Amino acid sequence: LRLPGVMKIYVDVMPEDRQERLEQDYAWRGTPSDELLATLTARERDEVPIVERSRNLADYVIQQVFPSGKKE
């Protein structure tokens, strides 16, 4: 969908950092560890391909330079 005056930005995050962020979020939400793997696997299968395809529609793609939580 192309709307005039709307800028689309895709932030390209390393898979390891995405995984870590999701694990932290689900832990914060109190998701039991036995459900965590199943949930992450389902998300990987269902939503990651859609999100990655949206990269092609972005006006700008921002590459992650450093892993989350690490500064140089």
CSV table of C-alpha atoms in Angstrom, one decimal, residues 9-72:
chain,number,residue,atom,x,y,z
A,9,ILE,CA,11.3,2.5,7.4
A,10,TYR,CA,12.5,-1.1,7.9
A,11,VAL,CA,14.9,-1.8,10.8
A,12,ASP,CA,17.0,-4.8,9.9
A,13,VAL,CA,17.8,-6.5,13.2
A,14,MET,CA,20.2,-9.5,13.6
A,15,PRO,CA,18.2,-12.7,14.2
A,16,GLU,CA,20.1,-13.4,17.4
A,17,ASP,CA,19.1,-10.0,18.8
A,18,ARG,CA,15.5,-10.4,17.7
A,19,GLN,CA,15.5,-13.8,19.5
A,20,GLU,CA,17.0,-12.3,22.7
A,21,ARG,CA,14.5,-9.4,22.7
A,22,LEU,CA,11.5,-11.8,22.3
A,23,GLU,CA,12.8,-14.1,25.0
A,24,GLN,CA,13.1,-11.1,27.4
A,25,ASP,CA,9.7,-9.8,26.5
A,26,TYR,CA,8.0,-13.2,27.0
A,27,ALA,CA,9.9,-13.6,30.3
A,28,TRP,CA,8.7,-10.2,31.4
A,29,ARG,CA,5.1,-11.2,30.5
A,30,GLY,CA,5.5,-14.3,32.6
A,31,THR,CA,5.3,-16.9,29.8
A,32,PRO,CA,6.3,-20.3,31.1
A,33,SER,CA,9.6,-21.6,29.6
A,34,ASP,CA,7.9,-24.7,28.1
A,35,GLU,CA,5.6,-22.4,26.1
A,36,LEU,CA,8.4,-20.1,25.0
A,37,LEU,CA,10.0,-22.4,22.5
A,38,ALA,CA,6.6,-23.2,20.8
A,39,THR,CA,5.6,-19.6,20.7
A,40,LEU,CA,9.0,-18.5,19.2
A,41,THR,CA,8.9,-21.3,16.6
A,42,ALA,CA,5.3,-20.4,15.6
A,43,ARG,CA,6.3,-16.7,15.2
A,44,GLU,CA,9.3,-17.7,13.1
A,45,ARG,CA,7.2,-19.7,10.8
A,46,ASP,CA,4.2,-17.4,10.6
A,47,GLU,CA,5.4,-13.8,10.8
A,48,VAL,CA,9.1,-13.6,9.9
A,49,PRO,CA,8.5,-14.2,6.2
A,50,ILE,CA,5.9,-11.5,6.1
A,51,VAL,CA,8.1,-9.0,7.9
A,52,GLU,CA,11.1,-9.8,5.7
A,53,ARG,CA,9.0,-9.3,2.6
A,54,SER,CA,7.9,-5.9,3.9
A,55,ARG,CA,11.6,-4.8,3.6
A,56,ASN,CA,11.1,-4.6,-0.1
A,57,LEU,CA,8.4,-1.9,0.4
A,58,ALA,CA,10.5,0.2,2.7
A,59,ASP,CA,11.7,3.6,1.6
A,60,TYR,CA,14.7,3.3,3.9
A,61,VAL,CA,16.4,0.2,5.4
A,62,ILE,CA,18.4,0.8,8.6
A,63,GLN,CA,21.0,-1.9,9.3
A,64,GLN,CA,21.8,-2.8,12.9
A,65,VAL,CA,25.5,-2.1,13.5
A,66,PHE,CA,26.0,-3.4,17.0
A,67,PRO,CA,24.2,-6.2,18.9
A,68,SER,CA,21.5,-4.8,21.3
A,69,GLY,CA,22.9,-3.9,24.7
A,70,LYS,CA,26.4,-3.6,23.4
A,71,LYS,CA,28.2,-0.4,22.6
A,72,GLU,CA,31.6,0.2,21.2
